[in-house]
XYZ file of C-alpha atoms in Angstrom:
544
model
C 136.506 134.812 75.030
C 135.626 131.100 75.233
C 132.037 130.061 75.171
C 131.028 128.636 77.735
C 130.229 124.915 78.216
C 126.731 123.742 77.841
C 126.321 121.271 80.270
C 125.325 117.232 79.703
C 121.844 117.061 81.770
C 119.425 120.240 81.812
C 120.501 120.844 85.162
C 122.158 119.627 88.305
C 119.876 118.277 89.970
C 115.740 116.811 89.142
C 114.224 118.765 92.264
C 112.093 115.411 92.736
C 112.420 114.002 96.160
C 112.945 110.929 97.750
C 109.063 109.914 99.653
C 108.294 106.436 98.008
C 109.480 103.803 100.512
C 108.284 100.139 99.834
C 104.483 99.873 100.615
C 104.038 102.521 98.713
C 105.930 101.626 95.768
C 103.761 98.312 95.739
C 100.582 99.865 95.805
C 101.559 102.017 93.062
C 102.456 98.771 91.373
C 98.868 96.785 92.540
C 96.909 99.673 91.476
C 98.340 99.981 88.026
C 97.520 97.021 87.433
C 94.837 95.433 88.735
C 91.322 96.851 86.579
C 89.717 96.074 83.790
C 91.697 93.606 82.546
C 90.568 91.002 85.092
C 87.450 92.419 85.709
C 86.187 92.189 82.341
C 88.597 90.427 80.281
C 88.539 87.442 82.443
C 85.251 87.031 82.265
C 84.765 87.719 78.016
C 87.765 85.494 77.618
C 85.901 82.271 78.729
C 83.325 82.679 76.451
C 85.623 83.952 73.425
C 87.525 81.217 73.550
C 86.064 77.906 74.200
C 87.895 74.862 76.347
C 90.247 77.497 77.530
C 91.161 77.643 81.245
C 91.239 81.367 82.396
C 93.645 80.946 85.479
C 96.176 78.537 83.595
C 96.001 81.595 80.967
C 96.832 84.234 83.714
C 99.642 81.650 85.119
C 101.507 81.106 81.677
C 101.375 85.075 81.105
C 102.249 85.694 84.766
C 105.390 83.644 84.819
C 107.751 85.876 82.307
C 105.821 89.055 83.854
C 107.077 88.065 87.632
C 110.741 87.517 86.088
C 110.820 90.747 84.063
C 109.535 92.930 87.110
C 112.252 91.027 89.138
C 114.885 92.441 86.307
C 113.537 95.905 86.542
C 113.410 95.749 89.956
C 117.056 95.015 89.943
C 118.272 97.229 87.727
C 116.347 100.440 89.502
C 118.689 99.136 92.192
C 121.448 99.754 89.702
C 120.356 103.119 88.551
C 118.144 105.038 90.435
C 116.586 107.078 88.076
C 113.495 108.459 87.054
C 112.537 107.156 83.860
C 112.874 103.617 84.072
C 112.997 101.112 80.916
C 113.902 104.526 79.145
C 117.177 104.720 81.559
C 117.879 101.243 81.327
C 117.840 100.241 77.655
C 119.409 104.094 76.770
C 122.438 103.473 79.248
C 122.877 99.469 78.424
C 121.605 98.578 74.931
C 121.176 101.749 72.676
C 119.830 105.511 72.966
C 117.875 105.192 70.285
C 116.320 101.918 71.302
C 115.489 103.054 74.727
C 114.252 106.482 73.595
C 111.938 104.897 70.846
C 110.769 101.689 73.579
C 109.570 104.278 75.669
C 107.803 106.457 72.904
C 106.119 103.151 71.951
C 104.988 102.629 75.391
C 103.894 105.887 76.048
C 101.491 105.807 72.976
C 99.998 102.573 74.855
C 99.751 104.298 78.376
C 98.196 107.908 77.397
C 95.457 105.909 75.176
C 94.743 103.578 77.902
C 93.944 106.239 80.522
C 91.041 108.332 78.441
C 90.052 104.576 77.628
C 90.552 103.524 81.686
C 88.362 106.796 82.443
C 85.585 106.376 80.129
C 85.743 102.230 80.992
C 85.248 103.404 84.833
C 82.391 104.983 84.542
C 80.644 101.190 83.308
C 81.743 99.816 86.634
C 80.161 102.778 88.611
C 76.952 101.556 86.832
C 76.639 98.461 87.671
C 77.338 99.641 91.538
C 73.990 102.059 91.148
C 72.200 99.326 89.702
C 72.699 96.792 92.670
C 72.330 99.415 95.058
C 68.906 99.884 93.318
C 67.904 96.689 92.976
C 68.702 95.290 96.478
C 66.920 98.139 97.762
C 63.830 98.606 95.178
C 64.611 101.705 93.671
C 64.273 101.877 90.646
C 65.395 105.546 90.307
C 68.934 104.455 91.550
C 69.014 101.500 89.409
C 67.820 103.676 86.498
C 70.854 105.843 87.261
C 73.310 103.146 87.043
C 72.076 102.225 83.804
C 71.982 106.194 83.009
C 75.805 106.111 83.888
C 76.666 103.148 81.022
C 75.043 105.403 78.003
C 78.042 106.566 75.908
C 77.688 109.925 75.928
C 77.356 109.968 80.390
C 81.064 107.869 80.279
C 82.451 110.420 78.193
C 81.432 113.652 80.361
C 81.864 111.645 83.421
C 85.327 109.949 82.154
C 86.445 113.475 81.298
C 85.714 114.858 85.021
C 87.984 111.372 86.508
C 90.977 112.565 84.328
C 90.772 116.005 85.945
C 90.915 114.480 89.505
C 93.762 111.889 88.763
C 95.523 115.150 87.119
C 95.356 117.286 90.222
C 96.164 114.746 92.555
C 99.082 113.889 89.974
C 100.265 117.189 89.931
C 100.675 116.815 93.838
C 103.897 115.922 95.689
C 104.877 112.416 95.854
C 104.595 111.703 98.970
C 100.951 112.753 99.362
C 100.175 111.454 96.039
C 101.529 108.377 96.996
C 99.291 108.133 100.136
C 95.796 108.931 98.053
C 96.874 105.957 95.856
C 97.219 103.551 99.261
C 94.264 105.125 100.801
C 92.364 104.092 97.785
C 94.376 100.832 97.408
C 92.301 99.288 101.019
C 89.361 99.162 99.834
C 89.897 96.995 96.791
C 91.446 95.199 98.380
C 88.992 93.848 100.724
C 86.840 93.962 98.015
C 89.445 91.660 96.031
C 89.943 89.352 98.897
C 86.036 88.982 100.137
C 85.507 87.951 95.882
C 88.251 85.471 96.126
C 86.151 84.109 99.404
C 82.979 83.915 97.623
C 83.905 82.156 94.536
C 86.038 79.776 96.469
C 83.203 78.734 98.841
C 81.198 78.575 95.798
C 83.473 76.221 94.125
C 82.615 73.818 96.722
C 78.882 74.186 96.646
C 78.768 73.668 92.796
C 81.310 70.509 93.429
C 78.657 68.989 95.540
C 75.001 70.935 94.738
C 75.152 72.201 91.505
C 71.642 73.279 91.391
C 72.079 75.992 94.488
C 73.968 78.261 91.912
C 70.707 78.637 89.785
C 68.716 78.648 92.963
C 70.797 81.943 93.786
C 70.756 83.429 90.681
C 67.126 83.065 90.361
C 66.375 84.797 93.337
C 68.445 87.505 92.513
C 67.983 88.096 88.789
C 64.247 86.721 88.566
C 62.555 83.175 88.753
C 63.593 81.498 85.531
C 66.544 83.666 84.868
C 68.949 80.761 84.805
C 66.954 79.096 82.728
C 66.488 81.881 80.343
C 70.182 82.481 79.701
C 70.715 79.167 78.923
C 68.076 78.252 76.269
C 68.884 81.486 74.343
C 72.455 80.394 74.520
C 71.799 76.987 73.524
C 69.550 78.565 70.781
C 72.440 80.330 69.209
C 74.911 77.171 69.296
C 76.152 77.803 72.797
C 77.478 73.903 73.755
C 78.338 72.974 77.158
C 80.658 70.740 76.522
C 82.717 72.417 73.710
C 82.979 75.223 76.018
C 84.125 73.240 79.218
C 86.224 70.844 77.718
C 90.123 72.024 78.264
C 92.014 73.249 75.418
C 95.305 74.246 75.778
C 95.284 76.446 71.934
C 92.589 78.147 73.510
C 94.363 78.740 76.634
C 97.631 79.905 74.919
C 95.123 82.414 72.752
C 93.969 83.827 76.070
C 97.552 84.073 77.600
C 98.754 86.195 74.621
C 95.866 87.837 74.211
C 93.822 89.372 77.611
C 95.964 87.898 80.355
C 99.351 89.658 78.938
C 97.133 92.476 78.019
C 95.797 92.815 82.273
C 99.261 92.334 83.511
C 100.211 95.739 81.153
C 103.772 95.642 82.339
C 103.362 96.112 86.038
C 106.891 96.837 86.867
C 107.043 100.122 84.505
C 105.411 102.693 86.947
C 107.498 101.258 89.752
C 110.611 101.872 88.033
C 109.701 104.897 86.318
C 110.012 106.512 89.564
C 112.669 104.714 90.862
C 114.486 108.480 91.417
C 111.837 109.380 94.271
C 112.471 105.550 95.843
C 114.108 106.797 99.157
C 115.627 103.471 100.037
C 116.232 101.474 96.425
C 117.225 97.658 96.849
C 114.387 97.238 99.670
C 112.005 99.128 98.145
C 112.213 98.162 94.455
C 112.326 94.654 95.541
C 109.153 94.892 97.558
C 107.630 97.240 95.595
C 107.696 96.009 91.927
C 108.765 92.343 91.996
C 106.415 91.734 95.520
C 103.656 93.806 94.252
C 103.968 92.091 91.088
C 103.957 88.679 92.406
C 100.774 89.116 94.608
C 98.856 90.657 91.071
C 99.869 87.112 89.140
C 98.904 85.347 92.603
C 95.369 87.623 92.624
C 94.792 86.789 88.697
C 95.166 83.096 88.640
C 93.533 82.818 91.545
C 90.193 84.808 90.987
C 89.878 83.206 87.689
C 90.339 79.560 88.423
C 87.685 79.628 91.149
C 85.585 82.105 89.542
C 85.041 79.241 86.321
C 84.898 76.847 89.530
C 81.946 78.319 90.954
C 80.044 79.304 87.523
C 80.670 77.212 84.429
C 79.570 76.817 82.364
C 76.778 79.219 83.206
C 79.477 82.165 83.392
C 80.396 81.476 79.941
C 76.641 81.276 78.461
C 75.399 84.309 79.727
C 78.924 86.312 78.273
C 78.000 84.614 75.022
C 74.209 86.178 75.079
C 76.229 89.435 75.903
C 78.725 89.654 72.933
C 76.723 88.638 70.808
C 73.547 90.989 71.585
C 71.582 87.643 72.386
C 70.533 89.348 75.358
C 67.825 91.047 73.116
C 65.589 87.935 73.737
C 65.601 88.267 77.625
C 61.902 88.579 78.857
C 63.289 87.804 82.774
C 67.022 88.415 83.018
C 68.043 92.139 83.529
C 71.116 93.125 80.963
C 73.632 93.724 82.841
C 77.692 93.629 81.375
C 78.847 90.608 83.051
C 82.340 90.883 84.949
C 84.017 89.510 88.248
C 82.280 91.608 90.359
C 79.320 90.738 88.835
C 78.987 87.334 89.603
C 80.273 87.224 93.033
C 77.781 89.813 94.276
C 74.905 87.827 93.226
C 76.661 84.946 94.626
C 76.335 85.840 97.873
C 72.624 86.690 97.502
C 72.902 90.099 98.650
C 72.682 92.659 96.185
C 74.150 95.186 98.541
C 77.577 93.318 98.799
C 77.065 93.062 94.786
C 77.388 96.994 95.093
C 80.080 96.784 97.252
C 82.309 94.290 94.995
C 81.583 96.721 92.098
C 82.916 99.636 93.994
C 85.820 98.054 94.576
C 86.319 97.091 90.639
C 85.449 100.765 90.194
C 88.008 102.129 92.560
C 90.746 99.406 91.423
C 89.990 100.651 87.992
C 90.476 104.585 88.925
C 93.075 104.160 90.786
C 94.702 102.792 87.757
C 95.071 106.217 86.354
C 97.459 107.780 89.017
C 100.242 105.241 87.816
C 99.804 106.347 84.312
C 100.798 109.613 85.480
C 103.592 108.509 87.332
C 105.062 106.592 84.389
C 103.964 109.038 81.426
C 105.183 112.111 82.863
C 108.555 110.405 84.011
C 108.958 108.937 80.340
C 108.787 112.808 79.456
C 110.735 114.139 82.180
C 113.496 111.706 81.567
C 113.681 112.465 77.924
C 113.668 116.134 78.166
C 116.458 115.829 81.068
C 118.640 114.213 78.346
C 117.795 116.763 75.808
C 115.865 114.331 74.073
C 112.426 116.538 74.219
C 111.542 120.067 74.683
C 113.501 120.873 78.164
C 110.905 122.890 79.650
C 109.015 119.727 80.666
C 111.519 119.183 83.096
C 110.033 122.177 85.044
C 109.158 121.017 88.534
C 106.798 123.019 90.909
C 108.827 124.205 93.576
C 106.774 123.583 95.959
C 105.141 120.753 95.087
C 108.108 118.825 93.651
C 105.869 117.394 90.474
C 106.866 117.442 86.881
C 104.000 120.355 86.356
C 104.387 120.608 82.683
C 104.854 117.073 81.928
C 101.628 115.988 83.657
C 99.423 118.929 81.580
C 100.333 116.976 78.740
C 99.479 113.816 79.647
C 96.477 115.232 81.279
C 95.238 117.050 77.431
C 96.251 113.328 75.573
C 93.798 111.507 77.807
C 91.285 113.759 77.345
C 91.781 113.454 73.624
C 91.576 109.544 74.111
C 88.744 109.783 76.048
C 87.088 111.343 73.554
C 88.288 108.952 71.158
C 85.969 106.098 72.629
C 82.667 108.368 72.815
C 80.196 105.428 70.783
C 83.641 103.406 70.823
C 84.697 105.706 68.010
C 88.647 104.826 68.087
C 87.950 101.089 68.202
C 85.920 101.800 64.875
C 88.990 102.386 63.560
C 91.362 100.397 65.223
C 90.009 97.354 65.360
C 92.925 96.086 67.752
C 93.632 98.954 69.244
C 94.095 97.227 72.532
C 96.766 94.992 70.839
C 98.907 98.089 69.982
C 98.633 98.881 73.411
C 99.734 95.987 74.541
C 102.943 95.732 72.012
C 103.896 98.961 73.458
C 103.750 97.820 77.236
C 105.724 94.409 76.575
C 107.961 95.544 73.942
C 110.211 97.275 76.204
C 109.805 94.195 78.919
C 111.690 92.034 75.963
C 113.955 95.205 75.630
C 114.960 95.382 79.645
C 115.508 91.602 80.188
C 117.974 91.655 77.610
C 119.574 94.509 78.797
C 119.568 92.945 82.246
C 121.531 90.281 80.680
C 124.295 92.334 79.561
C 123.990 95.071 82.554
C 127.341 93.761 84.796
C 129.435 93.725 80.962
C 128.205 96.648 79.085
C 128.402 99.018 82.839
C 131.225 96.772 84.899
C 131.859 100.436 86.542
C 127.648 101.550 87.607
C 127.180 97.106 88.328
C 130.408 96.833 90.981
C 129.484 100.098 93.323
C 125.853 98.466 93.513
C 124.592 95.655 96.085
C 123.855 93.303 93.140
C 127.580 92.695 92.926
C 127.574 90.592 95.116
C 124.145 88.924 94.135
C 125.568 85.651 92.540
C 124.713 81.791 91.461
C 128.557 80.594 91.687
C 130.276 82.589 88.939
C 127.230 84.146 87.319
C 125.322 87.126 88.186
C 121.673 86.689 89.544
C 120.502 89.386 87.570
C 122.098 87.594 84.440
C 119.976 83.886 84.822
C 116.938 85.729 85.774
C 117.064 88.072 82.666
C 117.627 85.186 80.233
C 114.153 83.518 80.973
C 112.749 86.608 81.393
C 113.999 87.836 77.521
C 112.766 84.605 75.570
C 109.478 84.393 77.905
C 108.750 88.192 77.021
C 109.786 87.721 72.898
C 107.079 84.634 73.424
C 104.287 86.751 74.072
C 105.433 89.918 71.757
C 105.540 87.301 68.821
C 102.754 86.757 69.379
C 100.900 89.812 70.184
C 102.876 91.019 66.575
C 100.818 88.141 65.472
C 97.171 89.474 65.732
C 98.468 92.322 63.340
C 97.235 91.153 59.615
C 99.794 91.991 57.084
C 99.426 95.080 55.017
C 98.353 98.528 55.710
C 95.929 98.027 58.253
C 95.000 101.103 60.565
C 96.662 99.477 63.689
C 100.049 98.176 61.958
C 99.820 102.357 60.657
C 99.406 103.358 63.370
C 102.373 101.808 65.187
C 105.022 102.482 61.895
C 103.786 106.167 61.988
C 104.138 106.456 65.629
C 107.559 105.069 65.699
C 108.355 107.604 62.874
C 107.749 110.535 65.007
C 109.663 109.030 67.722
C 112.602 108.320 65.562
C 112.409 112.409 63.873
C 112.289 113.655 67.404
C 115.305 111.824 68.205
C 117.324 112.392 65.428
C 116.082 116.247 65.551
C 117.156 116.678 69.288
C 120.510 115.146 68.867
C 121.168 117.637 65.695
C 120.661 120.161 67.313
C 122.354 119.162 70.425
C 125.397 118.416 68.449
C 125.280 121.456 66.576
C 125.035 123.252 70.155
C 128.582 121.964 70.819
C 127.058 119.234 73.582
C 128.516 115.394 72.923
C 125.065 113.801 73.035
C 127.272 110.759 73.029
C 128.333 111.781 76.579
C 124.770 111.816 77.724
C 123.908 108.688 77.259
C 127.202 106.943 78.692
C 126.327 108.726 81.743
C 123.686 108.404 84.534
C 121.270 112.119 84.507
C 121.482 113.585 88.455
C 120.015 112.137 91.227
């Protein structure tokens, strides 16, 4: 008797459904994105790097980011799959390539959320402490400043990662509506700081002295005063920190502003098999959403340094460099964007409110990570590539069950990780790796965007881009060749931070991509040796 044939794909079918239409696809998108890196990094950034302009920084980064999304976007159009750059760069450049970008992002993403969720909990303190302060109670203010100790984000960070797991673990459509339910409020947040920095651009333009007049009456008579002299003490120069430079700028761009973007169009795509309708949706939801995240990032920080230099700068430079110890007026609290437009507006209260929203922009971060993560996993075990019992889906709930308990125990691990900042003890750029890992793949899509209509003539002709065409040449073709040598830009020089030699962080990466490339190799073995043409797998498209 013959044996019988093993099929390609674990099964038939994923049992994920079809819920995400297009608003909801962007929010997922928005969400992802939008957190720390603009709340905090936009603000360190100015004083890190002196004469460099913040927005142009988030422009320059933004540009190859928009065109990248726009090539995932179109080829989630082309395959429809969950599993995104993973699906695209296994099917059109090489299986081993796609399998090993996606390991090397998925080291980036489960670090980032424990990091995210212990982050958070900083943001939630600085909401107690306005709330405390506008309203003279000091055992509310005492608690936000309670929240920030090390040991209160870790406990705290852990008890985030176990909500974003459950509501992970839920089906997609309701999981996608807790992400936009969360997604409003932000949002307003986002758009009333915008409002407040831009009618504070003005003010400084024409009555510079108001801004300390504010901040004094917030922070304490003399508090303006008091950042700046210590500043000044410690070779803080106005000038030299003002004056435009565009090395400066380009350091920022390849440094924090690529880092906040963090590949935007990868959750997006990773569930591009639960889009219900895929050339509206993926076009609205990842290169729309992405758009208005570039459009929310230059413009914040350009009229955030409008309204506050070089003030804004001065009193990050006391902060990094512990200078703060000298204050005898100014309360030490971390500056970010939220931050400063609060006391803006002189009301402590809507200070609370614009950290909230930082807070729940941040959180809501963490549901993304899910969705990408556990699709990464899902997609590889589908193809045999990983233990095939993470393919399990509830049946009920239609979620990748398995898949998301893992990610949910490797954040907690990270989390733990950054208790006293612990992991970036020993990675000094740990947020670098992170960042290869997201932007790596980017590189790795646009070129395989170039190629898509010649390497898969047969998938590219039954799909609506077929028709999508500059005269002879496929749209998806002149949009993926910026997109390539904009992304290899910015992973040159992220690869550039990385001192040569056996540093933790360059080990870190070579031994990670080890593992990834053992796995691989082990899973195909045995595959083959099962009697199943692995070759077959990956020349195919897994079920719907």
């Amino acid at each position: 008797m013959a044996e019988e044939e093993i099929p390609l794909f674990e099964r038939k079918a994923t049992g994920l459904v079809r819920e995400i239409g297009p608003f909801g696809l962007m929010t997922i998108t928005m969400s992802y994105a939008i957190g720390g890196g603009i709340n905090f990094l936009s603000v360190k950034n100015g004083a890190l790097y002196p004469g460099s302009h913040v927005g142009l920084a988030f422009f320059l980064a933004g540009v190859p980011v928009m065109l990248v999304a726009l090539c995932y976007a179109l080829l989630a159009i082309m395959m429809p799959r969950s599993g995104g750059s993973y699906i695209f760069i296994s099917r059109l450049v090489s299986p081993v390539l796609g399998f090993i970008a996606s390991w090397i992002s998925f080291l980036g993403g489960w670090l980032l959320i424990g990091i995210i969720a212990y982050y958070d909990v900083f943001f939630w303190g600085t909401m107690l402490w306005c709330v405390g302060t506008a309203f003279h109670n000091d055992a509310v203010a005492g608690a936000g400043i309670w929240l920030m100790a090390p040991e209160n984000s870790l406990w705290l960070g852990i008890v985030f990662l176990i909500i974003a797991f459950i509501v992970a673990s839920l089906r997609i459509g309701i999981l996608v509506r807790i992400i936009q339910a969360l997604w409003i409020i932000p949002v307003i947040g986002s758009i009333m700081i915008v409002a407040t920095y831009g009618m504070n651009w003005g003010l400084a333009a024409t009555n510079p002295a108001r801004f300390k007049e504010i901040w004094d009456s917030v922070m304490g008579s003399g508090s303006y005063d008091e950042v700046m002299r210590v500043a000044h003490a410690h070779g803080f120069d106005d000038a030299t920190y003002t004056t435009f430079s565009w090395d400066m700028t380009w350091a920022v761009a390849s440094y924090a502003a690529i880092w906040a973007y963090g590949s935007p169009a990868t959750p997006p795509t990773a569930v591009a098999g639960e889009v219900s309708i895929p050339t509206k949706t993926q076009l609205i939801g990842t290169f729309l959403g992405t758009v208005l995240i570039a459009l929310y990032y230059v413009t914040v920080s350009t009229v955030m340094y409008a309204a506050c230099d070089p003030f804004i700068r001065a009193y990050t430079f006391n902060y990094l460099n512990k200078y703060w110890d000298e204050y005898t007026i100014t309360p030490k609290v971390t500056p970010s964007l939220p931050l400063f437009a609060g006391i803006l507006t002189g009301n402590l209260g809507l200070a609370a409110f614009y950290a909230a929203s930082a807070a729940i922009w941040l959180w809501n971060d963490i549901p993304p990570f899910f969705l990408y993560l556990t699709r990464f996993i899902f997609a590889w075990a589908f193809d045999r590539m990983f233990p095939t019992i993470l393919t399990k889906v509830h049946p009920t709930l239609r979620s990748p069950i398995y898949a998301n308990f893992v990610v949910f125990i490797l954040s907690v691990i990270a989390c733990i990780l950054c208790w006293n900042w612990f992991i970036y003890g020993i990675f000094v750029l740990l947020d670098n790796v992170a960042c290869f890992g997201w932007i790596l793949p980017d590189m790795v899509v646009a070129l395989a965007a170039i190629f898509a209509p010649v390497v898969r003539p047969d998938i590219y002709k039954e799909t609506p881009l077929a028709a999508w065409k500059v005269g002879p040449i496929p749209l998806i073709t002149l949009v993926a060749i910026p997109a390539f040598f904009g992304m290899s830009l910015f992973v040159c020089m992220v690869l550039a931070t990385f001192a040569m030699g056996p540093t933790p962080d360059l080990l870190l990466v070579v031994v990670w991509i080890t593992i990834g490339l053992i796995i691989f190799a082990g899973y195909w073995y045995y595959n083959q040796n099962r009697g199943i043409p692995v070759s077959e797998i990956f020349k195919s498209l897994p079920p719907a």
